[in-house]
XYZ file of C-alpha atoms in Angstrom:
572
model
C 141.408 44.632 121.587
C 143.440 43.490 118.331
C 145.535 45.918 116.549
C 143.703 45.447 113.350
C 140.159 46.276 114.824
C 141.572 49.626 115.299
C 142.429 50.363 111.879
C 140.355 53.152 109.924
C 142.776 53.020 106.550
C 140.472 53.188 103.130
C 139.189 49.914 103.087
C 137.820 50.091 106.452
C 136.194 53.648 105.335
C 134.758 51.939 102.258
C 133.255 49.103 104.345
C 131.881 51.411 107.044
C 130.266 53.412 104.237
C 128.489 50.687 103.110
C 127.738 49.341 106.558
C 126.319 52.920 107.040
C 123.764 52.233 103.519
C 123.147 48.800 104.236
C 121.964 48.955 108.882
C 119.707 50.638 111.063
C 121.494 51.490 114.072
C 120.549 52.443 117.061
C 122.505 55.199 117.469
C 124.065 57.583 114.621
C 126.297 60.629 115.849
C 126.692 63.483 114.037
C 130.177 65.348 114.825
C 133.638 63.739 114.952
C 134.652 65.842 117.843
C 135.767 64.897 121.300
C 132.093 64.288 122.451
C 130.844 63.160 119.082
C 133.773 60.719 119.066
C 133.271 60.021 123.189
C 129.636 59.109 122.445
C 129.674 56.597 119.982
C 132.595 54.867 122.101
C 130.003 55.148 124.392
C 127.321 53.810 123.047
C 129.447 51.109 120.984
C 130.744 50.390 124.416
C 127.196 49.201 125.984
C 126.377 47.254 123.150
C 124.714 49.283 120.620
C 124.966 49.301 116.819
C 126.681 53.096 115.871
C 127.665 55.307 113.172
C 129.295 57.975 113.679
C 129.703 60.885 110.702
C 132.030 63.622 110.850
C 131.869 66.014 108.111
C 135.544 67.028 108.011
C 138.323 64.706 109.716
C 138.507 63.817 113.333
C 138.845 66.599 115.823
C 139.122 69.055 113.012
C 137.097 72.229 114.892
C 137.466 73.043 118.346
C 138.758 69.451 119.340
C 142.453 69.991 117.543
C 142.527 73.877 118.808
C 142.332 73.896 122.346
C 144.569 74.779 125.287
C 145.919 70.848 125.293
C 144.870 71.211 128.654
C 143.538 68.159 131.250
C 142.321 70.470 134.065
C 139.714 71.386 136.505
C 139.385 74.678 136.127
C 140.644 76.559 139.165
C 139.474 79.563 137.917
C 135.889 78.497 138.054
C 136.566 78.047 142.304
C 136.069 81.709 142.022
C 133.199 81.507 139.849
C 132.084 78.900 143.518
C 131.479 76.013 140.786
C 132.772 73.371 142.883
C 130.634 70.932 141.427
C 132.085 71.326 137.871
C 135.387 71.505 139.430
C 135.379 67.991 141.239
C 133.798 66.303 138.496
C 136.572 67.497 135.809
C 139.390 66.760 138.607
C 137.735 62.765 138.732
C 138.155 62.496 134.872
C 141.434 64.008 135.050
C 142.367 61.535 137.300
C 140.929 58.621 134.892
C 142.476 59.893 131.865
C 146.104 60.077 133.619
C 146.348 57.026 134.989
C 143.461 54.718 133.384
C 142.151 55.879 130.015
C 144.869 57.402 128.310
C 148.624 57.320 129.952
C 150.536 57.679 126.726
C 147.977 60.993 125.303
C 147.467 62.579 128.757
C 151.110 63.752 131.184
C 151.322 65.898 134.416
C 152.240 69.509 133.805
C 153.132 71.469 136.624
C 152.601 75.811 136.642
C 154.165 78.549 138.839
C 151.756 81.336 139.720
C 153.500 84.108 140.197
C 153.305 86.193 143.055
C 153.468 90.438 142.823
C 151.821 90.999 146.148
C 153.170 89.769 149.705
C 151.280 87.678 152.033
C 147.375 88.072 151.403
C 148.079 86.877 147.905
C 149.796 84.232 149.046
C 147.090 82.997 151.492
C 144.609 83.478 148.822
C 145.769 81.592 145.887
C 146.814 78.747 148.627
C 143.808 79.108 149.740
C 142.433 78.034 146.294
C 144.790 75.739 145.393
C 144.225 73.913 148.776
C 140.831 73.543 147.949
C 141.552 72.701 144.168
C 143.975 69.450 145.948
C 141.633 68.328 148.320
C 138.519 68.222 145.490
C 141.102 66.057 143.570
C 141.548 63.723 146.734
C 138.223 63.742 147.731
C 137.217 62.538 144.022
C 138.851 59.584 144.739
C 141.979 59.361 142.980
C 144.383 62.900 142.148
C 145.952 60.810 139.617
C 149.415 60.390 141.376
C 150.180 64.101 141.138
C 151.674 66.453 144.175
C 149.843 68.928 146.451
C 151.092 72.098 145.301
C 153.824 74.483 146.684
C 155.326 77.597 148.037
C 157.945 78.850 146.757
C 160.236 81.625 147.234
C 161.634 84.621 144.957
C 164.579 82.928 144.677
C 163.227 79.194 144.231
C 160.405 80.596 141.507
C 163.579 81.928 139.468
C 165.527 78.906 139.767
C 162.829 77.220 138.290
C 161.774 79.689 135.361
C 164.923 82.118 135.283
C 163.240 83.563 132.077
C 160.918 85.717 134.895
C 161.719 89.277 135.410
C 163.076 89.819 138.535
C 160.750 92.193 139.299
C 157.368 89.988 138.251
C 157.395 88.469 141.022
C 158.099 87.861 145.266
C 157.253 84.693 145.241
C 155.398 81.631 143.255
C 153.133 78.776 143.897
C 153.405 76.126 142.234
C 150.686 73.325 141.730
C 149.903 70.500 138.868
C 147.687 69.985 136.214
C 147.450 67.610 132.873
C 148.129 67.967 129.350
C 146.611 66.275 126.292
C 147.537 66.040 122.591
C 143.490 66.981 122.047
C 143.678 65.660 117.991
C 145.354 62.204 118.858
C 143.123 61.795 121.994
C 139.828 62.343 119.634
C 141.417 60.210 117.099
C 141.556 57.387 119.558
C 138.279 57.852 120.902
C 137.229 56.877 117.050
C 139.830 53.788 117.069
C 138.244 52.650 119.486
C 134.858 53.229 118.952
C 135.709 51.484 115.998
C 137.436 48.357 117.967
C 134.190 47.964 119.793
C 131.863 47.742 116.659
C 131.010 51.301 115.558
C 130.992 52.094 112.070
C 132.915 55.335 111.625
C 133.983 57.413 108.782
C 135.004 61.441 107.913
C 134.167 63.580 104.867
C 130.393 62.960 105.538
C 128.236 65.981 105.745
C 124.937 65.603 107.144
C 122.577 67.752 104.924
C 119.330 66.650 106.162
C 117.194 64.839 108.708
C 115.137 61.643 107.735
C 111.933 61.972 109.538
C 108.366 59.765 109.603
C 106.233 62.953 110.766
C 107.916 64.566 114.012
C 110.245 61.777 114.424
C 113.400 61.576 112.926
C 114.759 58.584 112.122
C 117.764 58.865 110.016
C 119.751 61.383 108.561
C 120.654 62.088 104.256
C 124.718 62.607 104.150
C 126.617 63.511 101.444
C 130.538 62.160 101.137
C 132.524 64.756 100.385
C 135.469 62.476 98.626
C 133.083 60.935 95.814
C 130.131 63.485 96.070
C 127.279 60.819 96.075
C 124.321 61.382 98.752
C 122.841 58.749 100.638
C 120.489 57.946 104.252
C 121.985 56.429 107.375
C 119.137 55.235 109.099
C 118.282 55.316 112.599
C 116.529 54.298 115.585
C 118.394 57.876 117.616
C 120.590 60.592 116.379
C 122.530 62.114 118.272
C 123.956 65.753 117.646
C 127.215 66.545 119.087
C 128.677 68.987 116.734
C 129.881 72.045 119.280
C 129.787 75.586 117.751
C 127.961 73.982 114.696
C 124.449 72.868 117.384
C 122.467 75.665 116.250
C 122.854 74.809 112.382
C 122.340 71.190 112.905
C 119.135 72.064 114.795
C 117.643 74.372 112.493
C 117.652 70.877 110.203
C 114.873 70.309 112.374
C 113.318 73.758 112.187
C 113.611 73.855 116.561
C 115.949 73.835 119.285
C 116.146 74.655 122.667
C 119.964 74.475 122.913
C 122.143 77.629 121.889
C 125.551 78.429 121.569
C 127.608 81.013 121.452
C 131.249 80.832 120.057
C 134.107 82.298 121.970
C 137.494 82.243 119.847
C 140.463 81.134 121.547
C 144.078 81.910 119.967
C 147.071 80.127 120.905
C 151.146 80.987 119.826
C 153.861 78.345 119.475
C 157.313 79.836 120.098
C 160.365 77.546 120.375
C 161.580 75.814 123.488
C 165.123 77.552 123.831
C 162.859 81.114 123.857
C 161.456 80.615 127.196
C 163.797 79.325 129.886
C 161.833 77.693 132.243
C 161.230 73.768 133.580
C 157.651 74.235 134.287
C 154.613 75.952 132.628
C 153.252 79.741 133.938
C 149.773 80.991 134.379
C 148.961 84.685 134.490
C 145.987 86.833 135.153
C 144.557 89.037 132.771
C 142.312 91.419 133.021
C 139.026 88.925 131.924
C 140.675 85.236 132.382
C 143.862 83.426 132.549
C 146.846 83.165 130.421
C 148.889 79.977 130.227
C 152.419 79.336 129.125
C 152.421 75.941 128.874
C 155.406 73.263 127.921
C 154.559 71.327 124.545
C 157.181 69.234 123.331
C 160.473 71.441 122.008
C 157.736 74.274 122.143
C 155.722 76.171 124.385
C 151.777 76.609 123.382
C 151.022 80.624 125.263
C 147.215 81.033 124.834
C 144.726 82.264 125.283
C 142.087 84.892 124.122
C 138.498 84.753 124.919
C 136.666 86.595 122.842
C 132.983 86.501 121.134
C 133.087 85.140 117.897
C 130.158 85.813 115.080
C 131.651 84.874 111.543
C 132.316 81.515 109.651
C 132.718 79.121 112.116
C 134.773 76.329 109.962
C 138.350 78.743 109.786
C 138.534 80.807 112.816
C 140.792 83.596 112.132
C 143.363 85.215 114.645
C 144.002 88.488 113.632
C 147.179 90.281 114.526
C 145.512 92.479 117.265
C 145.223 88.645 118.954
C 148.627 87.981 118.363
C 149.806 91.522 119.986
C 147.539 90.821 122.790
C 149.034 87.469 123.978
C 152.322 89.056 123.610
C 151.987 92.088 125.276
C 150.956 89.729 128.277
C 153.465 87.542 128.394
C 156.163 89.876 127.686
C 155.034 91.476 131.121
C 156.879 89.076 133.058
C 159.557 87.452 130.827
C 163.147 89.247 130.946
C 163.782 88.362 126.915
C 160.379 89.984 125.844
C 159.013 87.669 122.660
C 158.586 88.959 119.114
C 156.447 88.376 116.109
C 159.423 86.763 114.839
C 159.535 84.173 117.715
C 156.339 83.113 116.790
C 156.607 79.512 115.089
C 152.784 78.849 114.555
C 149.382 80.555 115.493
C 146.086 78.364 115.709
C 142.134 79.696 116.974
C 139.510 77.361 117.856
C 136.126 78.245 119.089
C 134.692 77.334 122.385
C 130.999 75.957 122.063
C 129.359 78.374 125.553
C 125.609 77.786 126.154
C 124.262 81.032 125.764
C 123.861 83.242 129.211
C 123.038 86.413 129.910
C 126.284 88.067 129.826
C 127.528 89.744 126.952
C 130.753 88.669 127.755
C 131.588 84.833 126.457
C 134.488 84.660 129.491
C 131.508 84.570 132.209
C 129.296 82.030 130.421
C 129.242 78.825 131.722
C 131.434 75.498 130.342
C 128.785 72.865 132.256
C 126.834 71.766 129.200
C 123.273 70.571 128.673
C 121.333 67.522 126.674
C 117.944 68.164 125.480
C 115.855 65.809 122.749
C 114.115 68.751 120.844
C 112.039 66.426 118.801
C 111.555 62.825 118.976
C 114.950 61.123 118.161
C 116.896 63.630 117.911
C 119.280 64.644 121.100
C 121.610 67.216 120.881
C 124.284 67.319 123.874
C 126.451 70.716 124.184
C 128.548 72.915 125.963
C 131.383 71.284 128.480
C 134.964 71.928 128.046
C 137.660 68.859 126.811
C 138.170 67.336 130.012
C 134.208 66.242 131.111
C 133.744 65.381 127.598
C 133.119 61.759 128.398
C 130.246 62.855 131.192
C 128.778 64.940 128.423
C 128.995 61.632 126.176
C 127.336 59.321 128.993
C 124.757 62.269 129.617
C 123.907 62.135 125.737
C 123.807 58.593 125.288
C 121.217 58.125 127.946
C 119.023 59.900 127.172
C 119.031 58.419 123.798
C 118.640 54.952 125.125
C 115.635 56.252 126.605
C 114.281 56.592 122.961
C 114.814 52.406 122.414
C 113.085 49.482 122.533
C 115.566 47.352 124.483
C 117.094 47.885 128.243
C 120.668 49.219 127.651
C 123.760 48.967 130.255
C 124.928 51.843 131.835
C 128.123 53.834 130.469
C 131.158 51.952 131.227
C 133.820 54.263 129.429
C 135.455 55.289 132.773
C 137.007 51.289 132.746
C 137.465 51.274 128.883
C 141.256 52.578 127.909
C 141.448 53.804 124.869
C 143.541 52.746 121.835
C 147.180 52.426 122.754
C 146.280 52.730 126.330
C 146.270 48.887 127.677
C 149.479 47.711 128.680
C 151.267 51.087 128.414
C 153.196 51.415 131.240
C 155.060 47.905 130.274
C 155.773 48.701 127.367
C 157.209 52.222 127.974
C 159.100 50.132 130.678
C 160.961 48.479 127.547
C 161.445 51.503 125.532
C 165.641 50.813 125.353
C 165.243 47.116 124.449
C 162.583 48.688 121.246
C 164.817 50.842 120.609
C 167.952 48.722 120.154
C 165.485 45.704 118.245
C 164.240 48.890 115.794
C 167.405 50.512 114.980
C 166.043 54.171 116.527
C 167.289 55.709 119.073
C 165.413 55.897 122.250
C 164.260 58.688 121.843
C 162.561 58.321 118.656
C 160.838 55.165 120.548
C 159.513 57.630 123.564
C 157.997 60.142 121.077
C 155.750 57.324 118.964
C 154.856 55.937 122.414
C 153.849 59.152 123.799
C 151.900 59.489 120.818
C 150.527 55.826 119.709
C 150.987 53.900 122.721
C 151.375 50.518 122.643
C 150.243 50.518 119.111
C 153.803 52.015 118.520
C 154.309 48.377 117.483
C 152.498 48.505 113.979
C 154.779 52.087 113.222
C 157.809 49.269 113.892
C 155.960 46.672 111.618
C 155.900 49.099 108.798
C 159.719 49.989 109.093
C 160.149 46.483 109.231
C 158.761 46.078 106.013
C 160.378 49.254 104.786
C 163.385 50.756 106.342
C 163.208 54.027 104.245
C 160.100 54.926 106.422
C 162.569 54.849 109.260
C 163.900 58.297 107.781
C 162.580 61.696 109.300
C 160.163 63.847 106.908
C 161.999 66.238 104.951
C 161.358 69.778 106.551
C 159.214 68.136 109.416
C 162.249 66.214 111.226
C 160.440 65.682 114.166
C 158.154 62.960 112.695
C 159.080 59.952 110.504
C 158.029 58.868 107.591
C 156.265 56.311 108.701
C 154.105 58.268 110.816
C 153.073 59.888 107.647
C 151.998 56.104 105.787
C 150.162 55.196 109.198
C 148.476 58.057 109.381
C 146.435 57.092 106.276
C 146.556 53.026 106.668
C 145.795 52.892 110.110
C 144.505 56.492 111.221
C 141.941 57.576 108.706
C 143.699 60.375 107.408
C 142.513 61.456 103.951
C 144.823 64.765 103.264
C 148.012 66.729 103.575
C 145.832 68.887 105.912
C 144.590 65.678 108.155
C 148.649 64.560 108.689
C 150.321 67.730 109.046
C 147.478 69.498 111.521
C 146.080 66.993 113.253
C 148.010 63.339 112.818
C 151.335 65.119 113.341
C 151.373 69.338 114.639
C 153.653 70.080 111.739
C 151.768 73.367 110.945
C 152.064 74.738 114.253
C 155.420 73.516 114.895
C 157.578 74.798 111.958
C 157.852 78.365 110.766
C 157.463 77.635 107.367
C 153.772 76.025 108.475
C 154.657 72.781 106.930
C 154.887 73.901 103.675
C 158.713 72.615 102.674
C 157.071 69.182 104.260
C 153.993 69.222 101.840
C 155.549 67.770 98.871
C 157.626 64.928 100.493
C 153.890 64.322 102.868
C 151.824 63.756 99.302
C 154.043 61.542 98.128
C 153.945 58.643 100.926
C 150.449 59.329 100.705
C 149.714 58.823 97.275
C 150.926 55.597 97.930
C 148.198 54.490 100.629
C 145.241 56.389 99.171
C 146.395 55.373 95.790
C 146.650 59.041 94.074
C 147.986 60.295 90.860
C 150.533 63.016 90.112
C 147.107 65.341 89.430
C 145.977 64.540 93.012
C 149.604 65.060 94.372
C 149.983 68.378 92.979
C 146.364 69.589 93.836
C 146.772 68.736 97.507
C 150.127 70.156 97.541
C 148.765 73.560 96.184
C 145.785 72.806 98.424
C 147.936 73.391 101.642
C 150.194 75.844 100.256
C 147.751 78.152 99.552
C 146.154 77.178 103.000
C 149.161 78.374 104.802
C 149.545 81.595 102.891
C 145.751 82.279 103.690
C 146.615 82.034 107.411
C 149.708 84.025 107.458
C 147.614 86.970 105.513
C 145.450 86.546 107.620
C 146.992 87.205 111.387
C 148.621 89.950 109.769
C 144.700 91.776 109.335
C 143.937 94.510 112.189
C 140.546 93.010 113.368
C 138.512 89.689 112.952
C 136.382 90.747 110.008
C 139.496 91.564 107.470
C 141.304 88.139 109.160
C 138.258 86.329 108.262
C 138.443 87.393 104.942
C 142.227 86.976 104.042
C 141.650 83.133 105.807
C 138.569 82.250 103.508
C 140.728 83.114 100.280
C 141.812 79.001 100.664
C 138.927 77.054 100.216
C 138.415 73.683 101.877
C 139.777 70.716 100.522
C 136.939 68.315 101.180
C 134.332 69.433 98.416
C 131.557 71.819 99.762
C 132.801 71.481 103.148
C 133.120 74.868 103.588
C 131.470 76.424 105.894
C-alpha cells in the first residue's frame, strides 16, 4: 500500500465521482458507517469493483458517537450469549494486535465491589469465563487475566472512589477505539484497494429493471446535481437509517429500532484514577472510561423515536449519568465539569421487548428484493463479521466465483509497520522539530502515515503550530484532514477528524475561525464560504448547548434542529 492510494483530498472525490457516472460495479454500498465502510473494504478486498456513498461524511451517525469501546460484551454472559461474546473477543483480538495497533489500545476497568464474598465469586466467575472465551478464540490480544483486588489496592488505583463504594474491586481489560478515525480508515483503505469512495452523496432512489434493482439515483450534496451509480448489487448498510432506505424499495424484512446513547467528557485532573470504572445501573452498565486528557462517562440506553440525523441529549440525560457516577466518586461532578456532551443511536433489530436495553446487538442480512441486501444490527466491534456476512450474500447475486473475505489479514491504513515505527518515535521527533510527544499523539492517531503530517510541515513549518483554541491538534492536522482525509467542513475536522467539539468547553467554537482558514486553502474557498461555515458551526454549537439544557427529548430535539445541516438537504 502507497501513501498516495490512500488519499481522498478533492481531486480524488472529483475522480471517484466520475468513476461512480462513468462504471458498473459490482458492488455499490450505501452508508459510510463502520459496516458500510467495512464492506466495501471488503468487497474491494476480494477483487470486486465498489462504490461506496455516504450521504454525510464518514462515520458521521452512530459510528463517531459510540462508547469508543473494543469489547465483548460481558454483560451479554448474563444475557448466556456466549456465542456473540467469543466472536467479538476474536475481533478484538485482530484489531489490537493485527488490524489496527495505532486506532485500537488496552484499557483496563475496576469493578467495584459493595458486597463481600458472593459478589466476588460471581463477577470472577464471569470474568473467568469472559478470559478464557478470549483464549479459547485463539489469540486475547496480549492482554492480562483479570484481578482481585483489595479495598485498599482498588483505592490506590482510583483514589477518586468513596471510601465507602466499595470492599473490594476486580479488575479486568478491555479495548478502546477512536470509532471516527477507525471508520475513516476503513474508507482509506477501501480506497487503497480500488474502491471508489466519496461523502455528501444522498441516495434518493433505487434504479430498478422490474423487481431488480440495479443501481441507485444520488444526489451530491456539495454541487446539487443528481445522477445513477449503476450496479450489478447494492448493498444497504446505513444503521438506524435501514428502514428508510428500504421503504425505497416499498419492502423490508429488516427493522430497527433506535436506542440513544449519551456520553459526557469531563477533564482528566476531575477524576483521579489510572484505570477506567464500570458501574451497574439499574437497566445496563455505566462506564468511566480514560480518553486522552479526558474521561468519556456514558452511557444511557434509552428508546429513541424522533429525527434520527441530530440525536439530542436532553438535560434529564445529563443529570442521569451524573447522579450515577457521583454515587461512588468522593469529588461528586457538576454540570460545570462537563467539557462536551455527544448522543448517538444504536441500530437494535426490533424484539419483543419494549425495552431497547434487552434487544439483541447480533445483527441480521436479508436480500429483500433481488439486488438489494441490507445487513443490520451488530455493535462496533463485529462490524467486520457483519461486513463479510453482507458481502456474501451479495456475491451470491454475481456472475463470477468471488474469494472469500480476507479482511481479518488486511491492516488498515496506518496499520503496517506500526510497531517499528512507534519504536522510533524519539529519533521523529528530534528529525521533525516536535517534541515526542506531539510524535506519539499523530501516531496514535495516523499511524505510520504520520509521515505525510511531517511532509507537510516540511513544506510549511507554520503548520507545525498548534490550532488556536484547539491546542491539542496542529495545524497541520487541520490541512490533512481535507488533502488526504476527505474532510469537506469545519464540522468534518473538528467532530470527527480531530474531537475538538467534545474536548473543549467552548465546543470548538474559538477554533472555528482559525479551522476555515487552513481550509479554504485546500478546498479552495472564498471569504463568503469562510464566513458561512464559520456561522455554520457556531450556530451548531449553540443549538446543542440549548439543547441539553431542555427537560425531555422532544423540547431537546427541537432546540438541536434550530441549526440546520451544512451539506444541502441533508437534513434529516
Amino acid at each position: 500500500m502507497t501513501a498516495s492510494t490512500t488519499t481522498l483530498g478533492p481531486a480524488a472525490r472529483a475522480a471517484f465521482v466520475q468513476r461512480m457516472r462513468d462504471e458498473v460495479f459490482d458492488i455499490v454500498v450505501v452508508g459510510g458507517g463502520v459496516t458500510g465502510c467495512g464492506a466495501a473494504l471488503d468487497a474491494a478486498a476480494r477483487g470486486l469493483s465498489v462504490a461506496l456513498l455516504e450521504k454525510r461524511d464518514f462515520a458521521a451517525g452512530t459510528s463517531s458517537r459510540s462508547s469508543k469501546l473494543i469489547h465483548g460484551g460481558v454483560r451479554y454472559l448474563e444475557q448466556l450469549n456466549f456465542s456473540l461474546v467469543r466472536e467479538a473477543l476474536r475481533e478484538r483480538a485482530l484489531l489490537l494486535t493485527r488490524l489496527a495497533p495505532h486506532l485500537v489500545q488496552p484499557v483496563s476497568f475496576l469493578y467495584p465491589l459493595t458486597h463481600r464474598a458472593w459478589e466476588r465469586l460471581y463477577v470472577g466467575a464471569g470474568l473467568s469465563l469472559y478470559d478464557n472465551l478470549a483464549r479459547g478464540s485463539g489469540d486475547a490480544g496480549g492482554l492480562p487475566r483479570h484481578q482481585h483486588l483489595s479495598r485498599r489496592k482498588a483505592l490506590a488505583l482510583a483514589p477518586a472512589l468513596r471510601r465507602d463504594a466499595l470492599v473490594g474491586a476486580v479488575r479486568y481489560w478491555d479495548a478502546q477505539v477512536d470509532d471516527a478515525r477507525y471508520t475513516l480508515a476503513l474508507a482509506r483503505t477501501a480506497a487503497a484497494h480500488g474502491a471508489a469512495v466519496a461523502t455528501s452523496l444522498r441516495a434518493v432512489r433505487f434504479r430498478r429493471e422490474g423487481e431488480r434493482v440495479v443501481g441507485v439515483q444520488v444526489r451530491d450534496l456539495e454541487s446539487g446535481q443528481e445522477f445513477d451509480v449503476r450496479a450489478r448489487q447494492v448493498v444497504n448498510a446505513t444503521g438506524v437509517w435501514t428502514d428508510d432506505v428500504q421503504q425505497l424499495v416499498g419492502r423490508g424484512r429488516i427493522r430497527v429500532r433506535a436506542s440513544k446513547g449519551v456520553h459526557l467528557v469531563v477533564p482528566r485532573d476531575r477524576i483521579h484514577a489510572d484505570s477506567g470504572v464500570i458501574l451497574r445501573t439499574a437497566t445496563s452498565v455505566l462506564f468511566v472510561i480514560p480518553w486522552g486528557r479526558h474521561w468519556i462517562i456514558g452511557t444511557t440506553d434509552t428508546e429513541w423515536k424522533l429525527g434520527k440525523a441530530h440525536p439530542a441529549a436532553s438535560r434529564a440525560d445529563i443529570d442521569y449519568l451524573l447522579a450515577h457516577v457521583n454515587r461512588v466518586l468522593a469529588e461528586p461532578l457538576t454540570h460545570a465539569d462537563v467539557e462536551g456532551v455527544y448522543a448517538g443511536l444504536r441500530p437494535l433489530l426490533r424484539g419483543e421487548s419494549a425495552e431497547t436495553s434487552t434487544l439483541s446487538r447480533e445483527h441480521a442480512v436479508w436480500q429483500a428484493v433481488p439486488g438489494l441486501v441490507t445487513v443490520a444490527g451488530g455493535k462496533y466491534t463485529t462490524y467486520r463479521v457483519m461486513a463479510a456476512d453482507a458481502i456474501d450474500m451479495a456475491s451470491y447475486g454475481l456472475a463470477t466465483r468471488v474469494p472469500r473475505s480476507c479482511t481479518d489479514v488486511t491492516p488498515l491504513a496506518g496499520a503496517q509497520g506500526f510497531q517499528a515505527v512507534w519504536n522510533r518515535r524519539g529519533t521523529l521527533a528530534s528529525t521533525s522539530g516536535l517534541h515526542v510527544a506531539r510524535i506519539e499523539h499523530l501516531l496514535r492517531r495516523y499511524g505510520t502515515l504520520t509521515v505525510e503530517l511531517l511532509q507537510l510541515i516540511e513544506l510549511d513549518p507554520q503548520l507545525r503550530a498548534p490550532v488556536p483554541g484547539a491546542e491539542d491538534y496542529l495545524a497541520a492536522e487541520v490541512v490533512y484532514a481535507a488533502s488526504h482525509e476527505g474532510a469537506l467542513h469545519i464540522d468534518d475536522v473538528l467532530t470527527r477528524r480531530t474531537h475538538v467539539s467534545i474536548e473543549t468547553f467552548d465546543r470548538g467554537v474559538a477554533a472555528a475561525e482559525p479551522v476555515a482558514q487552513l481550509l479554504a486553502g485546500v478546498l479552495g474557498w472564498g471569504d463568503e464560504q469562510i464566513k458561512r461555515e464559520v456561522e455554520h458551526y457556531r450556530l451548531r454549537v449553540a443549538a446543542e448547548v440549548e439543547s441539553q439544557q431542555q427537560a425531555d427529548d422532544l423540547t431537546a430535539d427541537a432546540a438541536r434542529l434550530g441549526a440546520s445541516d451544512v451539506r444541502m438537504g441533508a437534513h434529516g
